[in-house]
Every structure is written in structure tokens, then in C-alpha cells.
Short mmCIF file of C-alpha atoms in Angstrom, two decimals:
data_model
loop_
_atom_site.label_atom_id
_atom_site.label_comp_id
_atom_site.label_asym_id
_atom_site.label_seq_id
_atom_site.Cartn_x
_atom_site.Cartn_y
_atom_site.Cartn_z
CA UNK A 67 1.44 8.67 19.32
CA UNK A 68 2.34 5.19 18.09
CA UNK A 69 5.49 4.45 16.26
CA UNK A 70 4.57 5.10 12.69
CA UNK A 71 6.95 4.27 9.87
CA UNK A 72 7.35 6.57 6.72
CA UNK A 73 7.58 5.37 3.18
CA UNK A 74 8.12 7.15 -0.16
CA UNK A 75 5.80 7.02 -3.14
CA UNK A 76 7.45 8.12 -6.43
CA UNK A 77 5.67 9.14 -9.55
CA UNK A 78 9.09 9.64 -11.37
CA UNK A 79 8.23 13.21 -12.24
CA UNK A 80 9.65 15.00 -15.13
CA UNK A 81 10.47 18.62 -14.58
CA UNK A 82 10.08 21.10 -17.29
CA UNK A 83 13.32 21.43 -19.28
CA UNK A 84 14.43 18.09 -18.27
CA UNK A 85 14.25 14.65 -20.03
CA UNK A 86 12.82 11.27 -18.97
CA UNK A 87 16.29 9.97 -18.44
CA UNK A 88 16.89 12.82 -15.99
CA UNK A 89 13.72 11.78 -14.10
CA UNK A 90 14.75 8.19 -13.86
CA UNK A 91 18.31 8.96 -12.67
CA UNK A 92 16.89 11.46 -10.05
CA UNK A 93 14.36 8.73 -8.78
CA UNK A 94 17.03 6.22 -8.35
CA UNK A 95 19.36 8.63 -6.61
CA UNK A 96 16.35 9.59 -4.44
CA UNK A 97 15.69 6.08 -3.55
CA UNK A 98 19.42 5.71 -2.26
CA UNK A 99 19.09 8.96 -0.27
CA UNK A 100 15.77 8.04 1.39
CA UNK A 101 17.35 4.71 2.28
CA UNK A 102 20.05 6.54 4.09
CA UNK A 103 17.50 8.82 5.73
CA UNK A 104 15.85 5.72 7.20
CA UNK A 105 12.51 5.58 5.16
CA UNK A 106 10.87 2.09 5.34
CA UNK A 107 9.72 1.75 1.75
CA UNK A 108 10.10 3.10 -1.68
CA UNK A 109 7.10 2.59 -4.09
CA UNK A 110 6.90 3.52 -7.84
CA UNK A 111 3.76 4.46 -9.45
CA UNK A 112 2.69 3.41 -12.86
CA UNK A 113 1.44 5.98 -15.31
CA UNK A 114 1.02 6.14 -19.00
CA UNK A 115 0.86 8.98 -21.73
CA UNK A 116 1.82 11.65 -19.31
CA UNK A 117 4.57 13.99 -20.51
CA UNK A 118 5.47 14.91 -17.05
CA UNK A 119 5.71 11.35 -15.47
CA UNK A 120 8.22 8.75 -16.57
CA UNK A 121 7.16 5.85 -14.45
CA UNK A 122 5.51 3.72 -17.02
CA UNK A 123 6.98 0.32 -15.93
CA UNK A 124 7.51 -0.14 -12.16
CA UNK A 125 9.07 -3.57 -12.62
CA UNK A 126 11.75 -2.19 -14.85
CA UNK A 127 12.56 0.88 -12.42
CA UNK A 128 12.37 -1.47 -9.47
CA UNK A 129 15.06 -3.66 -11.00
CA UNK A 130 17.37 -0.76 -11.54
CA UNK A 131 16.80 0.72 -8.17
CA UNK A 132 17.10 -2.52 -6.27
CA UNK A 133 20.62 -2.80 -7.75
CA UNK A 134 21.54 0.64 -6.42
CA UNK A 135 20.17 0.14 -2.84
CA UNK A 136 20.46 -2.61 -0.32
CA UNK A 137 18.00 -2.43 2.65
CA UNK A 138 14.88 -0.31 1.94
CA UNK A 139 11.85 -2.19 0.79
CA UNK A 140 10.83 -1.64 -2.93
CA UNK A 141 7.55 -1.92 -4.45
CA UNK A 142 4.84 -0.86 -7.02
CA UNK A 143 2.28 1.65 -6.06
CA UNK A 144 0.56 0.29 -7.89
CA UNK A 145 0.62 -2.16 -10.89
CA UNK A 146 -2.40 -1.25 -13.15
CA UNK A 147 -4.10 -4.69 -13.35
CA UNK A 148 -6.67 -3.45 -15.85
CA UNK A 149 -4.41 -4.01 -18.75
CA UNK A 150 -2.18 -6.89 -17.65
CA UNK A 151 -2.70 -10.56 -16.74
CA UNK A 152 -1.99 -12.28 -13.38
CA UNK A 153 0.52 -14.41 -15.07
CA UNK A 154 2.70 -11.50 -16.46
CA UNK A 155 2.50 -9.73 -13.04
CA UNK A 156 3.69 -12.73 -11.11
CA UNK A 157 6.36 -13.53 -13.66
CA UNK A 158 7.80 -9.87 -13.59
CA UNK A 159 7.73 -9.72 -9.61
CA UNK A 160 9.13 -13.28 -9.55
CA UNK A 161 12.04 -12.49 -11.48
CA UNK A 162 12.73 -9.29 -9.21
CA UNK A 163 12.32 -11.41 -6.08
CA UNK A 164 14.76 -14.09 -7.48
CA UNK A 165 17.57 -11.33 -7.68
CA UNK A 166 16.52 -9.44 -4.67
CA UNK A 167 14.70 -11.89 -2.38
CA UNK A 168 12.64 -10.50 0.62
CA UNK A 169 12.80 -6.85 -0.49
CA UNK A 170 9.76 -6.52 -2.86
CA UNK A 171 6.23 -5.19 -2.25
CA UNK A 172 3.69 -6.06 -5.04
CA UNK A 173 1.12 -3.26 -4.90
CA UNK A 174 -2.00 -3.89 -6.98
CA UNK A 175 -4.35 -1.41 -8.25
CA UNK A 176 -7.62 -1.47 -10.31
CA UNK A 177 -6.58 1.29 -12.81
CA UNK A 178 -7.33 0.49 -16.58
CA UNK A 179 -10.24 -1.82 -15.76
CA UNK A 180 -13.89 -1.33 -15.25
CA UNK A 181 -15.17 1.87 -13.41
CA UNK A 182 -14.65 1.64 -9.61
CA UNK A 183 -17.81 0.57 -7.73
CA UNK A 184 -19.24 2.25 -4.63
CA UNK A 185 -19.20 0.78 -1.29
CA UNK A 186 -22.04 -1.60 -0.59
CA UNK A 187 -23.30 0.40 2.25
CA UNK A 188 -22.62 4.06 3.00
CA UNK A 189 -19.71 4.13 5.47
CA UNK A 190 -19.93 6.67 8.28
CA UNK A 191 -16.80 8.94 8.52
CA UNK A 192 -17.72 11.51 11.27
CA UNK A 193 -16.99 14.36 8.88
CA UNK A 194 -18.57 17.74 9.82
CA UNK A 195 -18.14 20.94 7.66
CA UNK A 196 -15.26 19.31 5.80
CA UNK A 197 -13.19 18.20 8.94
CA UNK A 198 -12.74 14.76 10.48
CA UNK A 199 -13.28 14.75 14.31
CA UNK A 200 -9.73 15.68 14.94
CA UNK A 201 -9.64 18.48 12.49
CA UNK A 202 -8.09 16.90 9.41
CA UNK A 203 -9.30 18.53 6.20
CA UNK A 204 -11.72 16.14 4.37
CA UNK A 205 -12.96 17.99 1.18
CA UNK A 206 -16.11 16.95 -0.79
CA UNK A 207 -15.74 13.85 -3.05
CA UNK A 208 -14.19 14.47 -6.32
CA UNK A 209 -15.68 13.02 -9.32
CA UNK A 210 -13.39 11.27 -11.82
CA UNK A 211 -16.20 10.59 -14.28
CA UNK A 212 -15.02 12.98 -16.90
CA UNK A 213 -11.56 11.38 -16.75
CA UNK A 214 -13.00 7.94 -17.44
CA UNK A 215 -14.85 9.21 -20.42
CA UNK A 216 -12.06 11.35 -21.89
CA UNK A 217 -10.57 10.74 -25.37
CA UNK A 218 -7.08 10.41 -23.83
CA UNK A 219 -8.15 7.65 -21.49
CA UNK A 220 -9.82 5.95 -24.48
CA UNK A 221 -6.54 6.29 -26.42
CA UNK A 222 -4.56 4.75 -23.43
CA UNK A 223 -7.00 1.73 -23.23
CA UNK A 224 -6.52 1.23 -27.00
CA UNK A 225 -2.75 1.29 -26.77
CA UNK A 226 -2.49 -0.77 -23.60
CA UNK A 227 -5.03 -3.49 -24.28
CA UNK A 228 -4.68 -6.12 -27.23
CA UNK A 229 -7.54 -5.52 -29.82
CA UNK A 230 -10.79 -7.18 -28.53
CA UNK A 231 -9.35 -7.89 -25.15
CA UNK A 232 -11.26 -7.14 -22.00
CA UNK A 233 -10.03 -6.66 -18.48
CA UNK A 234 -10.31 -9.49 -16.18
CA UNK A 235 -12.68 -9.26 -12.98
CA UNK A 236 -10.60 -7.47 -10.41
CA UNK A 237 -11.23 -9.87 -7.47
CA UNK A 238 -10.72 -12.80 -9.71
CA UNK A 239 -7.50 -11.53 -10.96
CA UNK A 240 -6.36 -11.02 -7.42
CA UNK A 241 -7.18 -14.43 -6.50
CA UNK A 242 -5.29 -15.81 -9.70
CA UNK A 243 -2.15 -13.86 -8.56
CA UNK A 244 -2.34 -15.22 -4.95
CA UNK A 245 -2.74 -18.64 -6.33
CA UNK A 246 0.11 -18.35 -8.72
CA UNK A 247 2.44 -17.16 -6.15
CA UNK A 248 1.38 -19.98 -3.54
CA UNK A 249 1.57 -22.67 -6.19
CA UNK A 250 -2.20 -23.64 -5.87
CA UNK A 251 -3.56 -22.35 -9.24
CA UNK A 252 -5.94 -24.63 -10.88
CA UNK A 253 -7.89 -24.01 -14.15
CA UNK A 254 -11.67 -24.74 -14.29
CA UNK A 255 -10.59 -27.88 -16.21
CA UNK A 256 -8.14 -28.91 -13.40
CA UNK A 257 -4.88 -27.99 -15.10
CA UNK A 258 -2.03 -26.77 -12.77
CA UNK A 259 0.06 -23.77 -13.45
CA UNK A 260 3.51 -23.33 -11.92
CA UNK A 261 5.32 -20.04 -12.45
CA UNK A 262 9.17 -20.09 -12.44
CA UNK A 263 10.37 -17.91 -11.03
CA UNK A 264 7.41 -16.47 -9.13
CA UNK A 265 5.94 -19.40 -7.31
CA UNK A 266 6.99 -19.09 -3.78
CA UNK A 267 8.24 -15.62 -4.17
CA UNK A 268 8.77 -13.65 -0.98
CA UNK A 269 6.58 -10.80 -1.98
CA UNK A 270 4.33 -8.74 0.28
CA UNK A 271 1.10 -8.33 -1.61
CA UNK A 272 -0.79 -4.91 -1.12
CA UNK A 273 -4.06 -3.61 -2.44
CA UNK A 274 -4.19 0.11 -3.20
CA UNK A 275 -7.54 2.04 -3.33
CA UNK A 276 -9.15 5.37 -3.29
CA UNK A 277 -12.51 4.58 -1.81
CA UNK A 278 -14.46 1.98 0.32
CA UNK A 279 -15.54 0.14 -2.71
CA UNK A 280 -14.01 -2.91 -4.44
CA UNK A 281 -10.42 -2.38 -3.74
CA UNK A 282 -10.97 -2.00 -0.02
CA UNK A 283 -13.48 -4.80 0.04
CA UNK A 284 -11.14 -7.25 -1.77
CA UNK A 285 -8.10 -6.32 0.41
CA UNK A 286 -10.19 -6.83 3.55
CA UNK A 287 -11.76 -10.17 2.45
CA UNK A 288 -8.51 -11.61 1.55
CA UNK A 289 -6.68 -10.31 4.57
CA UNK A 290 -4.07 -8.28 2.60
CA UNK A 291 -2.43 -4.94 3.64
CA UNK A 292 -4.25 -1.84 2.15
CA UNK A 293 -2.92 1.46 1.03
CA UNK A 294 -5.47 4.37 0.81
CA UNK A 295 -4.59 7.52 -1.19
CA UNK A 296 -5.26 10.81 0.69
CA UNK A 297 -2.95 12.51 -1.90
CA UNK A 298 -5.07 11.43 -4.77
CA UNK A 299 -8.71 11.34 -3.35
CA UNK A 300 -8.67 13.18 0.07
CA UNK A 301 -12.48 13.17 0.21
CA UNK A 302 -12.61 9.40 0.37
CA UNK A 303 -9.79 8.37 2.51
CA UNK A 304 -11.74 7.79 5.67
CA UNK A 305 -14.38 5.71 3.86
CA UNK A 306 -11.53 3.70 2.22
CA UNK A 307 -9.80 2.82 5.53
CA UNK A 308 -13.14 2.08 7.15
CA UNK A 309 -14.38 -0.10 4.36
CA UNK A 310 -11.22 -2.10 4.32
CA UNK A 311 -11.42 -2.78 8.12
CA UNK A 312 -15.17 -3.51 7.89
CA UNK A 313 -14.38 -6.24 5.31
CA UNK A 314 -11.14 -7.68 7.01
CA UNK A 315 -10.88 -11.25 7.57
CA UNK A 316 -7.52 -12.64 9.04
CA UNK A 317 -5.25 -14.61 6.73
CA UNK A 318 -1.98 -16.21 6.69
CA UNK A 319 -0.64 -12.81 5.82
CA UNK A 320 -2.25 -10.75 8.60
CA UNK A 321 -4.22 -11.48 11.64
CA UNK A 322 -5.45 -7.83 11.86
CA UNK A 323 -5.98 -4.92 9.44
CA UNK A 324 -2.86 -2.99 8.20
CA UNK A 325 -3.28 0.39 6.50
CA UNK A 326 -0.93 2.75 4.99
CA UNK A 327 -2.14 6.18 3.94
CA UNK A 328 -0.42 8.42 1.50
CA UNK A 329 0.08 12.31 1.51
CA UNK A 330 1.51 14.78 -0.79
CA UNK A 331 4.08 16.91 1.20
CA UNK A 332 6.75 19.62 0.53
CA UNK A 333 9.10 20.45 3.46
CA UNK A 334 11.67 23.15 3.66
CA UNK A 335 13.66 25.02 6.35
CA UNK A 336 10.73 27.47 6.70
CA UNK A 337 7.13 27.83 5.55
CA UNK A 338 7.73 30.55 3.00
CA UNK A 339 10.36 28.53 1.17
CA UNK A 340 8.24 25.42 1.12
CA UNK A 341 5.23 27.30 -0.29
CA UNK A 342 7.60 28.78 -2.97
CA UNK A 343 8.66 25.09 -3.91
CA UNK A 344 5.11 23.87 -4.01
CA UNK A 345 3.98 26.77 -6.45
CA UNK A 346 3.85 24.39 -9.56
CA UNK A 347 1.58 21.75 -7.83
CA UNK A 348 -1.74 23.30 -8.58
CA UNK A 349 -0.93 23.66 -12.30
CA UNK A 350 0.45 20.09 -12.40
CA UNK A 351 -2.76 18.64 -10.73
CA UNK A 352 -4.91 20.83 -13.30
CA UNK A 353 -3.13 19.09 -16.23
CA UNK A 354 -4.13 15.65 -14.75
CA UNK A 355 -7.74 16.58 -13.95
CA UNK A 356 -8.46 18.13 -17.30
CA UNK A 357 -7.46 14.74 -18.83
CA UNK A 358 -4.73 16.44 -20.88
CA UNK A 359 -2.11 14.27 -19.11
CA UNK A 360 0.50 15.39 -16.58
CA UNK A 361 2.65 18.16 -17.74
CA UNK A 362 6.29 18.40 -16.96
CA UNK A 363 6.45 19.94 -13.33
CA UNK A 364 6.72 23.66 -13.96
CA UNK A 365 9.02 26.11 -12.23
CA UNK A 366 7.38 28.58 -9.77
CA UNK A 367 7.74 31.26 -12.35
CA UNK A 368 6.05 29.15 -15.04
CA UNK A 369 3.14 28.31 -12.74
CA UNK A 370 2.59 32.05 -11.67
CA UNK A 371 2.41 32.92 -15.30
CA UNK A 372 -0.77 30.72 -15.79
CA UNK A 373 -4.13 32.58 -16.11
CA UNK A 374 -6.22 30.81 -13.54
CA UNK A 375 -10.04 30.64 -14.22
CA UNK A 376 -12.65 30.02 -11.44
CA UNK A 377 -13.16 26.55 -13.00
CA UNK A 378 -9.56 25.79 -12.81
CA UNK A 379 -9.34 26.75 -9.22
CA UNK A 380 -12.43 24.54 -8.40
CA UNK A 381 -10.89 21.71 -10.23
CA UNK A 382 -7.73 21.67 -7.98
CA UNK A 383 -8.91 23.16 -4.70
CA UNK A 384 -9.37 19.87 -2.73
CA UNK A 385 -5.68 18.75 -3.69
CA UNK A 386 -4.21 22.26 -2.71
CA UNK A 387 -6.22 22.25 0.50
CA UNK A 388 -4.88 18.77 1.63
CA UNK A 389 -1.25 19.12 0.45
CA UNK A 390 0.98 19.47 3.59
CA UNK A 391 3.45 22.39 2.92
CA UNK A 392 5.76 23.98 5.36
CA UNK A 393 8.68 23.54 7.90
CA UNK A 394 9.47 20.05 9.13
CA UNK A 395 7.51 20.64 12.37
CA UNK A 396 4.40 21.91 10.67
CA UNK A 397 4.31 18.98 8.12
CA UNK A 398 5.12 16.38 10.77
CA UNK A 399 2.03 17.92 12.77
CA UNK A 400 -0.23 17.38 9.78
CA UNK A 401 1.09 13.87 9.12
CA UNK A 402 0.44 12.92 12.87
CA UNK A 403 -3.16 14.32 12.36
CA UNK A 404 -3.64 12.24 9.13
CA UNK A 405 -2.44 9.11 11.09
CA UNK A 406 -4.78 9.87 14.04
CA UNK A 407 -7.79 10.54 11.78
CA UNK A 408 -7.25 7.40 9.67
CA UNK A 409 -5.77 4.98 12.22
CA UNK A 410 -2.98 4.35 9.64
CA UNK A 411 -0.33 1.91 10.72
CA UNK A 412 2.18 3.71 8.50
CA UNK A 413 2.42 6.61 6.09
CA UNK A 414 3.69 7.05 2.67
CA UNK A 415 4.78 10.51 1.47
CA UNK A 416 5.18 11.88 -2.10
CA UNK A 417 7.01 15.04 -2.98
CA UNK A 418 7.31 16.82 -6.25
CA UNK A 419 9.57 19.88 -6.71
CA UNK A 420 10.89 21.27 -9.83
CA UNK A 421 14.55 20.99 -8.52
CA UNK A 422 15.75 17.49 -7.59
CA UNK A 423 17.88 18.91 -4.78
CA UNK A 424 14.86 20.56 -3.21
CA UNK A 425 13.07 17.21 -3.36
CA UNK A 426 16.11 15.42 -1.47
CA UNK A 427 16.13 18.00 0.98
CA UNK A 428 12.41 17.81 1.63
CA UNK A 429 12.71 14.08 2.49
CA UNK A 430 15.92 14.64 4.52
CA UNK A 431 14.14 17.37 6.67
CA UNK A 432 11.10 15.43 7.24
CA UNK A 433 13.00 12.17 8.22
CA UNK A 434 15.03 14.19 10.80
CA UNK A 435 11.76 15.50 12.25
CA UNK A 436 10.16 12.08 12.24
CA UNK A 437 13.02 10.69 14.07
CA UNK A 438 13.21 13.38 16.68
CA UNK A 439 9.49 12.57 17.48
CA UNK A 440 10.38 9.08 18.25
CA UNK A 441 9.11 7.27 15.11
CA UNK A 442 11.33 4.80 13.36
CA UNK A 443 11.52 3.78 9.82
CA UNK A 444 10.63 0.05 10.43
CA UNK A 445 7.57 -1.52 9.22
CA UNK A 446 5.69 -4.66 10.43
#
């Protein structure tokens, strides 16, 4: 087993009975704690109009967190490019890099733009009866079509986009960001643009994606590192990694593909305790996939009180089947299986529990087991 760094992806979850301010304070504290535990990265996700998620502006939270930490790499997982410009993105992260040079990852996602495209050609994954060749659970592909057409998503676009505005082509936007960072941007008329601060910023640019479609192809063609989401779309994680590698071209940033893969985990001293802490996960995922917007993360008692229908269970089963829950040894085994199946160069873990102390303890236990197995927290 190669030496695989672990990072953290934080959604800034709000627990039932708590406030957004509580969630933000907890996330900053968790970043300090995971730095102490030896994690390589700490990324913040961007979400909007979700009562149970306070991570609306990764750049703002990153600025606060960078001042509270000193060594852990910090980043966006991911900036939603569908409702912002290349210039605003480079300016925001250029400011961050000016104050905290060499510590920032600029993770870029497609969310908020046009519907995602499918891979140009079907990608072989070797999945048989819902399992990868090494036994990793790969459920059927989940369709997000009902989310894209929901009134809440339409409202989100209305509030995030200026009237009459349309999202820029994703690949073109990525190229503009890279050119602005490099100081090589030219308009079609030949005008130069120089961003201060921003130009020359020591940012590591990542592309995040859930399938082998446009995001994976853009990342590969531009020789950028790629983050695939097992925790969001487990049914397409293999095609995402394979699509990226198939499109990869060496660049100044990378001479060979570099893939990170995310997983949702809950770790406790024993399996029963971990399962109890994870009880609210299914109800929380249901709130997202019904397009209601993420609810505040429930207590186990609140989750057990929900009257589940067969449709509810079908809606979340793939996520329940692929969440890694248990003792440190059990979860570390599953993470190593995920790494082997995807060929990941590093892993990101995201953990949501109702109580902040349980969340901190989950990361602490996993870090200890990961070190015991000879893995470090250093990334390349």
C-alpha cells in the first residue's frame, strides 16, 4: 500500500438547535485540530440556500481559518464557477495568497453552470454486480436531473446570477483563470489584464468533478490535479478517475495524473457507537436529494422519528451503502480499499455528526490509525 495522505472536506454543517455562527466556530476549531492530528489539507465546500450548511463563501471562511492555523493547506472544495467570473475568483484567492502565501488550494467546480455533459465515450470500470474488482461498493449511477429542474435550484440561480447573465463556458473560464494567474491573459482585441493581487499567486489549482465528463476532461487536458467525489456520486467515481487519466496531458503543474478521492466517514471507538453517531446521515441526505435544501443535521433521536417511505429509502440507499462507518480499523480498511480501486494519490474525508466533539474525535481516531499503518499527512 503506497503512502496516502489524508485531507478533510468540510461542508460547515449546522446541527439542529445550533446557529450558523456555532457551525463556523466549530469548523475553524476543527481545522486547528486536524492540523494538529497531521492531516494534509482542509477544504471548504460552497453551498447556498441550505439551512443545514453555513459554507456559503469559501474565501471568507478560508481567510478566517488561515489566521487560526499555520501549516495545513487550505482550499475550496469547490468554488462554484457557474455564478462567478474568472476575475472575481482570481482576485479573491490572490488576496488570500498575499496574506498566506503558498498555503492555498483553488478548487474549481462546475456547479451553477450548464448541466454536466457525459463522457465522450463510455469508460470501462470493471464493475460487476455493484462491486469494483477489489470489492469496493459501486452502486448504480444516481440521476440528479430532478434537482436541476427543481424550483429551489431555479431560485438559487435567480439570486446568484445578475439579471440576464449567463454562465461562461466552463473550459473557457478555467483557461481565463489560469491565464490571469500566469499574467498571460489577452482579450480577443489584444488587451492585457493584470490582477493585483492575484497574478503570480502561489495557488495549487484543482478541478473537482463527479463523473468522467467535462470536468475530468478539462482537468486532464490542462494537466491539473483532479478530485473525484465518492461521497457525492459513488456510482461514477471510477469513470471520473479513468476519464481524467485518459485525457491527461503533462503540464508545468504536473508531469503525471494526480487524483484525490473523497469519502464520507464516521469513526468512533467501536462500530456500534459509530453507527449511532451516523444515524442522522440518511435523513440529511434525503433533504438534499428531495431538493428541499440540506436540513440542520439531526440528532439520532430526531432521525429515528422520521417515518421512512420506500421512496425515501431508495433515494438515499447508495449514499448509505457507501458511507464508511465504524471503528478506526474498519474505516481505514475501507479507505484503503477505495484507494486501491480508484488509484487515488490521496484521500479526502468528510465527517458530519450532530455533536462537534464527536466529529473532532472521529478525525483524531482515524488519523491515529492512518499513522499506525505507515501513511503520512504530507501531499506531493
